[in-house]
PDB file of C-alpha atoms in Angstrom:
ATOM      1  CA  UNK A   1      67.702 155.855 110.559  1.00  0.00           C
ATOM      2  CA  UNK A   2      65.862 153.868 113.168  1.00  0.00           C
ATOM      3  CA  UNK A   3      67.072 150.345 114.024  1.00  0.00           C
ATOM      4  CA  UNK A   4      63.854 148.832 112.699  1.00  0.00           C
ATOM      5  CA  UNK A   5      64.239 150.666 109.397  1.00  0.00           C
ATOM      6  CA  UNK A   6      67.878 149.617 109.198  1.00  0.00           C
ATOM      7  CA  UNK A   7      66.945 145.957 109.727  1.00  0.00           C
ATOM      8  CA  UNK A   8      64.211 146.177 107.116  1.00  0.00           C
ATOM      9  CA  UNK A   9      66.650 147.696 104.634  1.00  0.00           C
ATOM     10  CA  UNK A  10      69.238 145.006 105.368  1.00  0.00           C
ATOM     11  CA  UNK A  11      66.630 142.299 104.918  1.00  0.00           C
ATOM     12  CA  UNK A  12      65.509 143.804 101.616  1.00  0.00           C
ATOM     13  CA  UNK A  13      69.121 144.021 100.457  1.00  0.00           C
ATOM     14  CA  UNK A  14      69.710 140.378 101.401  1.00  0.00           C
ATOM     15  CA  UNK A  15      66.593 139.322  99.499  1.00  0.00           C
ATOM     16  CA  UNK A  16      67.777 141.277  96.465  1.00  0.00           C
ATOM     17  CA  UNK A  17      71.219 139.690  96.607  1.00  0.00           C
ATOM     18  CA  UNK A  18      69.703 136.225  96.920  1.00  0.00           C
ATOM     19  CA  UNK A  19      67.369 136.929  94.019  1.00  0.00           C
ATOM     20  CA  UNK A  20      70.270 138.047  91.848  1.00  0.00           C
ATOM     21  CA  UNK A  21      72.325 135.005  92.833  1.00  0.00           C
ATOM     22  CA  UNK A  22      69.376 132.752  92.149  1.00  0.00           C
ATOM     23  CA  UNK A  23      68.908 134.309  88.745  1.00  0.00           C
ATOM     24  CA  UNK A  24      72.603 133.954  87.937  1.00  0.00           C
ATOM     25  CA  UNK A  25      72.653 130.307  88.984  1.00  0.00           C
ATOM     26  CA  UNK A  26      69.296 129.193  87.590  1.00  0.00           C
ATOM     27  CA  UNK A  27      68.692 131.382  84.560  1.00  0.00           C
ATOM     28  CA  UNK A  28      71.720 133.572  83.987  1.00  0.00           C
ATOM     29  CA  UNK A  29      74.408 133.097  81.345  1.00  0.00           C
ATOM     30  CA  UNK A  30      77.392 133.457  83.704  1.00  0.00           C
ATOM     31  CA  UNK A  31      77.474 129.909  85.115  1.00  0.00           C
ATOM     32  CA  UNK A  32      76.291 128.178  81.952  1.00  0.00           C
ATOM     33  CA  UNK A  33      77.548 125.240  79.904  1.00  0.00           C
ATOM     34  CA  UNK A  34      80.372 126.165  77.574  1.00  0.00           C
ATOM     35  CA  UNK A  35      82.040 122.747  77.334  1.00  0.00           C
ATOM     36  CA  UNK A  36      81.059 119.095  77.629  1.00  0.00           C
ATOM     37  CA  UNK A  37      84.214 117.261  78.683  1.00  0.00           C
ATOM     38  CA  UNK A  38      84.370 113.500  78.077  1.00  0.00           C
ATOM     39  CA  UNK A  39      86.911 111.353  79.948  1.00  0.00           C
ATOM     40  CA  UNK A  40      87.757 107.652  79.841  1.00  0.00           C
ATOM     41  CA  UNK A  41      87.252 107.067  76.115  1.00  0.00           C
ATOM     42  CA  UNK A  42      88.775 104.108  74.298  1.00  0.00           C
ATOM     43  CA  UNK A  43      87.136 103.431  70.947  1.00  0.00           C
ATOM     44  CA  UNK A  44      84.173 105.811  71.045  1.00  0.00           C
ATOM     45  CA  UNK A  45      84.612 109.404  69.936  1.00  0.00           C
ATOM     46  CA  UNK A  46      83.914 112.303  72.269  1.00  0.00           C
ATOM     47  CA  UNK A  47      81.489 113.728  69.702  1.00  0.00           C
ATOM     48  CA  UNK A  48      79.452 110.496  69.773  1.00  0.00           C
ATOM     49  CA  UNK A  49      79.148 110.733  73.553  1.00  0.00           C
ATOM     50  CA  UNK A  50      78.262 114.458  73.417  1.00  0.00           C
ATOM     51  CA  UNK A  51      75.601 113.703  70.823  1.00  0.00           C
ATOM     52  CA  UNK A  52      74.069 111.071  73.086  1.00  0.00           C
ATOM     53  CA  UNK A  53      74.332 113.307  76.174  1.00  0.00           C
ATOM     54  CA  UNK A  54      72.200 116.081  74.597  1.00  0.00           C
ATOM     55  CA  UNK A  55      73.513 118.853  76.849  1.00  0.00           C
ATOM     56  CA  UNK A  56      72.436 122.220  75.346  1.00  0.00           C
ATOM     57  CA  UNK A  57      75.203 124.780  74.984  1.00  0.00           C
ATOM     58  CA  UNK A  58      74.513 127.766  77.219  1.00  0.00           C
ATOM     59  CA  UNK A  59      72.258 125.845  79.598  1.00  0.00           C
ATOM     60  CA  UNK A  60      72.747 127.047  83.204  1.00  0.00           C
ATOM     61  CA  UNK A  61      74.693 124.382  85.049  1.00  0.00           C
ATOM     62  CA  UNK A  62      72.134 124.017  87.828  1.00  0.00           C
ATOM     63  CA  UNK A  63      69.415 123.241  85.287  1.00  0.00           C
ATOM     64  CA  UNK A  64      71.306 120.375  83.667  1.00  0.00           C
ATOM     65  CA  UNK A  65      69.793 117.062  84.773  1.00  0.00           C
ATOM     66  CA  UNK A  66      72.996 115.038  85.201  1.00  0.00           C
ATOM     67  CA  UNK A  67      71.049 111.851  85.977  1.00  0.00           C
ATOM     68  CA  UNK A  68      69.258 112.181  82.626  1.00  0.00           C
ATOM     69  CA  UNK A  69      72.618 112.733  80.923  1.00  0.00           C
ATOM     70  CA  UNK A  70      73.884 109.494  82.475  1.00  0.00           C
ATOM     71  CA  UNK A  71      70.801 107.609  81.303  1.00  0.00           C
ATOM     72  CA  UNK A  72      71.142 108.867  77.741  1.00  0.00           C
ATOM     73  CA  UNK A  73      74.865 108.133  77.469  1.00  0.00           C
ATOM     74  CA  UNK A  74      74.365 104.769  79.177  1.00  0.00           C
ATOM     75  CA  UNK A  75      72.144 103.679  76.284  1.00  0.00           C
ATOM     76  CA  UNK A  76      75.162 103.553  73.995  1.00  0.00           C
ATOM     77  CA  UNK A  77      75.885  99.826  73.667  1.00  0.00           C
ATOM     78  CA  UNK A  78      79.632 100.371  74.064  1.00  0.00           C
ATOM     79  CA  UNK A  79      79.222 102.007  77.488  1.00  0.00           C
ATOM     80  CA  UNK A  80      79.545  99.866  80.583  1.00  0.00           C
ATOM     81  CA  UNK A  81      79.188 102.680  83.131  1.00  0.00           C
ATOM     82  CA  UNK A  82      78.933 106.469  83.068  1.00  0.00           C
ATOM     83  CA  UNK A  83      79.046 109.305  85.556  1.00  0.00           C
ATOM     84  CA  UNK A  84      78.129 112.926  84.814  1.00  0.00           C
ATOM     85  CA  UNK A  85      78.929 115.888  87.043  1.00  0.00           C
ATOM     86  CA  UNK A  86      78.950 119.677  86.982  1.00  0.00           C
ATOM     87  CA  UNK A  87      82.386 121.181  86.537  1.00  0.00           C
ATOM     88  CA  UNK A  88      82.150 124.744  87.770  1.00  0.00           C
ATOM     89  CA  UNK A  89      81.996 127.301  86.365  1.00  0.00           C
ATOM     90  CA  UNK A  90      81.150 126.303  82.803  1.00  0.00           C
ATOM     91  CA  UNK A  91      81.338 122.599  81.992  1.00  0.00           C
ATOM     92  CA  UNK A  92      79.685 119.220  82.294  1.00  0.00           C
ATOM     93  CA  UNK A  93      82.155 116.396  82.862  1.00  0.00           C
ATOM     94  CA  UNK A  94      81.140 112.942  81.594  1.00  0.00           C
ATOM     95  CA  UNK A  95      83.335 110.039  82.680  1.00  0.00           C
ATOM     96  CA  UNK A  96      82.724 106.758  80.890  1.00  0.00           C
ATOM     97  CA  UNK A  97      83.942 103.198  81.141  1.00  0.00           C
ATOM     98  CA  UNK A  98      83.705 101.310  77.871  1.00  0.00           C
ATOM     99  CA  UNK A  99      83.019  97.633  77.453  1.00  0.00           C
ATOM    100  CA  UNK A 100      86.148  95.634  76.649  1.00  0.00           C
ATOM    101  CA  UNK A 101      85.700  92.874  74.061  1.00  0.00           C
ATOM    102  CA  UNK A 102      86.744  89.379  75.074  1.00  0.00           C
ATOM    103  CA  UNK A 103      85.118  87.295  72.346  1.00  0.00           C
ATOM    104  CA  UNK A 104      83.445  87.637  68.977  1.00  0.00           C
ATOM    105  CA  UNK A 105      80.373  85.655  67.900  1.00  0.00           C
ATOM    106  CA  UNK A 106      78.526  85.144  64.642  1.00  0.00           C
ATOM    107  CA  UNK A 107      79.526  84.717  61.027  1.00  0.00           C
ATOM    108  CA  UNK A 108      82.050  86.849  59.183  1.00  0.00           C
ATOM    109  CA  UNK A 109      80.537  90.084  57.952  1.00  0.00           C
ATOM    110  CA  UNK A 110      77.993  90.273  60.756  1.00  0.00           C
ATOM    111  CA  UNK A 111      79.829  89.373  63.913  1.00  0.00           C
ATOM    112  CA  UNK A 112      79.305  90.915  67.339  1.00  0.00           C
ATOM    113  CA  UNK A 113      81.815  91.731  70.040  1.00  0.00           C
ATOM    114  CA  UNK A 114      81.139  90.277  73.486  1.00  0.00           C
ATOM    115  CA  UNK A 115      82.438  91.624  76.793  1.00  0.00           C
ATOM    116  CA  UNK A 116      83.321  89.742  79.968  1.00  0.00           C
ATOM    117  CA  UNK A 117      79.683  89.855  81.126  1.00  0.00           C
ATOM    118  CA  UNK A 118      78.436  88.207  77.926  1.00  0.00           C
ATOM    119  CA  UNK A 119      76.958  91.451  76.567  1.00  0.00           C
ATOM    120  CA  UNK A 120      76.890  91.766  72.769  1.00  0.00           C
ATOM    121  CA  UNK A 121      77.679  95.433  72.321  1.00  0.00           C
ATOM    122  CA  UNK A 122      79.141  96.192  68.905  1.00  0.00           C
ATOM    123  CA  UNK A 123      79.425  94.764  65.418  1.00  0.00           C
ATOM    124  CA  UNK A 124      82.603  94.120  63.478  1.00  0.00           C
ATOM    125  CA  UNK A 125      82.843  93.494  59.750  1.00  0.00           C
ATOM    126  CA  UNK A 126      86.587  92.910  59.477  1.00  0.00           C
ATOM    127  CA  UNK A 127      89.049  91.307  61.835  1.00  0.00           C
ATOM    128  CA  UNK A 128      88.240  91.637  65.551  1.00  0.00           C
ATOM    129  CA  UNK A 129      90.672  93.449  67.857  1.00  0.00           C
ATOM    130  CA  UNK A 130      93.791  91.607  68.919  1.00  0.00           C
ATOM    131  CA  UNK A 131      93.203  89.109  71.714  1.00  0.00           C
ATOM    132  CA  UNK A 132      89.474  88.801  70.962  1.00  0.00           C
ATOM    133  CA  UNK A 133      88.668  85.114  70.528  1.00  0.00           C
ATOM    134  CA  UNK A 134      86.036  83.614  68.191  1.00  0.00           C
ATOM    135  CA  UNK A 135      83.377  81.995  70.380  1.00  0.00           C
ATOM    136  CA  UNK A 136      80.947  79.416  69.018  1.00  0.00           C
ATOM    137  CA  UNK A 137      77.739  79.084  71.035  1.00  0.00           C
ATOM    138  CA  UNK A 138      74.164  78.508  69.970  1.00  0.00           C
ATOM    139  CA  UNK A 139      72.531  81.448  71.788  1.00  0.00           C
ATOM    140  CA  UNK A 140      75.132  84.068  72.780  1.00  0.00           C
ATOM    141  CA  UNK A 141      74.113  86.439  75.555  1.00  0.00           C
ATOM    142  CA  UNK A 142      74.341  87.287  79.225  1.00  0.00           C
ATOM    143  CA  UNK A 143      71.810  84.646  80.264  1.00  0.00           C
ATOM    144  CA  UNK A 144      73.351  81.832  78.226  1.00  0.00           C
ATOM    145  CA  UNK A 145      75.328  79.309  80.351  1.00  0.00           C
ATOM    146  CA  UNK A 146      77.427  78.267  77.355  1.00  0.00           C
ATOM    147  CA  UNK A 147      78.436  81.879  76.696  1.00  0.00           C
ATOM    148  CA  UNK A 148      79.431  82.388  80.315  1.00  0.00           C
ATOM    149  CA  UNK A 149      81.397  79.128  80.327  1.00  0.00           C
ATOM    150  CA  UNK A 150      83.286  80.008  77.154  1.00  0.00           C
ATOM    151  CA  UNK A 151      84.159  83.463  78.425  1.00  0.00           C
ATOM    152  CA  UNK A 152      85.439  81.992  81.681  1.00  0.00           C
ATOM    153  CA  UNK A 153      87.841  79.785  79.719  1.00  0.00           C
ATOM    154  CA  UNK A 154      88.991  82.660  77.518  1.00  0.00           C
ATOM    155  CA  UNK A 155      89.624  84.934  80.486  1.00  0.00           C
ATOM    156  CA  UNK A 156      91.705  82.233  82.159  1.00  0.00           C
ATOM    157  CA  UNK A 157      94.272  82.506  79.357  1.00  0.00           C
ATOM    158  CA  UNK A 158      96.958  85.207  79.226  1.00  0.00           C
ATOM    159  CA  UNK A 159      96.249  87.888  76.622  1.00  0.00           C
ATOM    160  CA  UNK A 160      99.241  86.926  74.482  1.00  0.00           C
ATOM    161  CA  UNK A 161      98.068  83.297  74.344  1.00  0.00           C
ATOM    162  CA  UNK A 162      94.585  84.326  73.242  1.00  0.00           C
ATOM    163  CA  UNK A 163      96.094  85.416  69.929  1.00  0.00           C
ATOM    164  CA  UNK A 164      96.915  81.732  69.304  1.00  0.00           C
ATOM    165  CA  UNK A 165      93.321  80.560  69.828  1.00  0.00           C
ATOM    166  CA  UNK A 166      91.388  80.275  66.575  1.00  0.00           C
ATOM    167  CA  UNK A 167      88.091  79.304  68.188  1.00  0.00           C
ATOM    168  CA  UNK A 168      86.375  78.321  71.411  1.00  0.00           C
ATOM    169  CA  UNK A 169      83.494  75.931  70.794  1.00  0.00           C
ATOM    170  CA  UNK A 170      80.935  75.420  73.552  1.00  0.00           C
ATOM    171  CA  UNK A 171      78.145  73.065  72.427  1.00  0.00           C
ATOM    172  CA  UNK A 172      77.252  72.699  76.121  1.00  0.00           C
ATOM    173  CA  UNK A 173      78.510  74.419  79.297  1.00  0.00           C
ATOM    174  CA  UNK A 174      80.358  71.242  80.306  1.00  0.00           C
ATOM    175  CA  UNK A 175      82.018  70.799  76.907  1.00  0.00           C
ATOM    176  CA  UNK A 176      84.367  73.715  76.240  1.00  0.00           C
ATOM    177  CA  UNK A 177      86.955  73.058  73.563  1.00  0.00           C
ATOM    178  CA  UNK A 178      89.714  75.382  72.330  1.00  0.00           C
ATOM    179  CA  UNK A 179      91.504  75.096  68.995  1.00  0.00           C
ATOM    180  CA  UNK A 180      94.957  76.615  68.637  1.00  0.00           C
ATOM    181  CA  UNK A 181      96.499  78.057  65.466  1.00  0.00           C
ATOM    182  CA  UNK A 182      98.710  74.972  65.039  1.00  0.00           C
ATOM    183  CA  UNK A 183      95.669  72.701  65.177  1.00  0.00           C
ATOM    184  CA  UNK A 184      96.147  71.560  68.772  1.00  0.00           C
ATOM    185  CA  UNK A 185      92.815  70.974  70.516  1.00  0.00           C
ATOM    186  CA  UNK A 186      92.499  71.806  74.196  1.00  0.00           C
ATOM    187  CA  UNK A 187      89.648  69.920  75.833  1.00  0.00           C
ATOM    188  CA  UNK A 188      88.658  72.229  78.679  1.00  0.00           C
ATOM    189  CA  UNK A 189      85.553  70.512  79.962  1.00  0.00           C
ATOM    190  CA  UNK A 190      83.402  72.735  82.178  1.00  0.00           C
ATOM    191  CA  UNK A 191      84.177  76.252  83.398  1.00  0.00           C
ATOM    192  CA  UNK A 192      84.984  74.940  86.874  1.00  0.00           C
ATOM    193  CA  UNK A 193      88.601  75.459  87.946  1.00  0.00           C
ATOM    194  CA  UNK A 194      89.205  77.595  84.845  1.00  0.00           C
ATOM    195  CA  UNK A 195      91.997  79.530  86.528  1.00  0.00           C
ATOM    196  CA  UNK A 196      93.842  76.284  87.310  1.00  0.00           C
ATOM    197  CA  UNK A 197      93.204  74.904  83.835  1.00  0.00           C
ATOM    198  CA  UNK A 198      94.565  78.092  82.310  1.00  0.00           C
ATOM    199  CA  UNK A 199      97.810  77.797  84.274  1.00  0.00           C
ATOM    200  CA  UNK A 200      98.158  74.134  83.327  1.00  0.00           C
ATOM    201  CA  UNK A 201      97.639  74.857  79.615  1.00  0.00           C
ATOM    202  CA  UNK A 202     100.224  77.650  79.676  1.00  0.00           C
ATOM    203  CA  UNK A 203     102.774  75.432  81.429  1.00  0.00           C
ATOM    204  CA  UNK A 204     102.208  72.531  79.016  1.00  0.00           C
ATOM    205  CA  UNK A 205     102.452  74.695  75.914  1.00  0.00           C
ATOM    206  CA  UNK A 206     105.635  76.272  77.251  1.00  0.00           C
ATOM    207  CA  UNK A 207     107.175  72.825  77.808  1.00  0.00           C
ATOM    208  CA  UNK A 208     106.112  71.706  74.334  1.00  0.00           C
ATOM    209  CA  UNK A 209     107.562  74.869  72.870  1.00  0.00           C
ATOM    210  CA  UNK A 210     110.863  74.289  74.700  1.00  0.00           C
ATOM    211  CA  UNK A 211     111.055  70.707  73.462  1.00  0.00           C
ATOM    212  CA  UNK A 212     110.602  69.202  76.919  1.00  0.00           C
ATOM    213  CA  UNK A 213     107.395  67.477  75.775  1.00  0.00           C
ATOM    214  CA  UNK A 214     106.420  65.992  72.441  1.00  0.00           C
ATOM    215  CA  UNK A 215     103.801  67.987  70.510  1.00  0.00           C
ATOM    216  CA  UNK A 216     100.272  66.779  71.177  1.00  0.00           C
ATOM    217  CA  UNK A 217      97.219  66.969  68.982  1.00  0.00           C
ATOM    218  CA  UNK A 218      94.968  66.896  72.037  1.00  0.00           C
ATOM    219  CA  UNK A 219      95.526  68.384  75.482  1.00  0.00           C
ATOM    220  CA  UNK A 220      92.820  67.340  77.908  1.00  0.00           C
ATOM    221  CA  UNK A 221      92.693  69.494  81.039  1.00  0.00           C
ATOM    222  CA  UNK A 222      89.074  68.766  81.904  1.00  0.00           C
ATOM    223  CA  UNK A 223      90.498  67.203  85.072  1.00  0.00           C
ATOM    224  CA  UNK A 224      93.486  69.508  85.723  1.00  0.00           C
ATOM    225  CA  UNK A 225      95.057  67.137  88.254  1.00  0.00           C
ATOM    226  CA  UNK A 226      95.060  64.310  85.685  1.00  0.00           C
ATOM    227  CA  UNK A 227      96.045  65.888  82.381  1.00  0.00           C
ATOM    228  CA  UNK A 228      96.028  63.768  79.234  1.00  0.00           C
ATOM    229  CA  UNK A 229      98.132  64.465  76.133  1.00  0.00           C
ATOM    230  CA  UNK A 230      97.632  62.559  72.899  1.00  0.00           C
TER     231      UNK A 230
END
């Protein structure tokens, strides 16, 4: 066989191999979706995420639009972020991060959970999850200053102390007020210096609990360097 013929044959063989590989990857059943794996779940079910993802079983992996999968799953209100990727040879891996409730707004029977960004993302008919604080604001939402102020105060408290808060009322962003289970009112003021105010409240309640301070019906930490107890 002449060198030219040999090169032509090799080129034709290479083209054939590439065509077969292309068919296997793009249309063939070998590298196709057999499983949709969902990681990072908390409260959502994997089936709910798979339903939203709409990945056809048997679809060649290369033909799966992972960006479209992310968009579809990201529309679930409970999802904060999502990433989809091909898991060779036969799976799509969806990794989600769910929204974590911080507060609950609305009336009993039709209340909504709120995350740290002020997003209302789920409804709850019974008791909210542990550590989720009732928040009273006129217009709850991400763009509402009162919502953001109330959440800042809630997040400044340790999780175990949040269980002792029966409500956080925010008629205005500068007028945050917490009510404890024993009836004690904590006048928080604005969201400024919330981290400091949180530490002060914890220290004062600990001292009251230990008997070092007399119980107070009102704890005013609106100016954390000049606390008032009444």
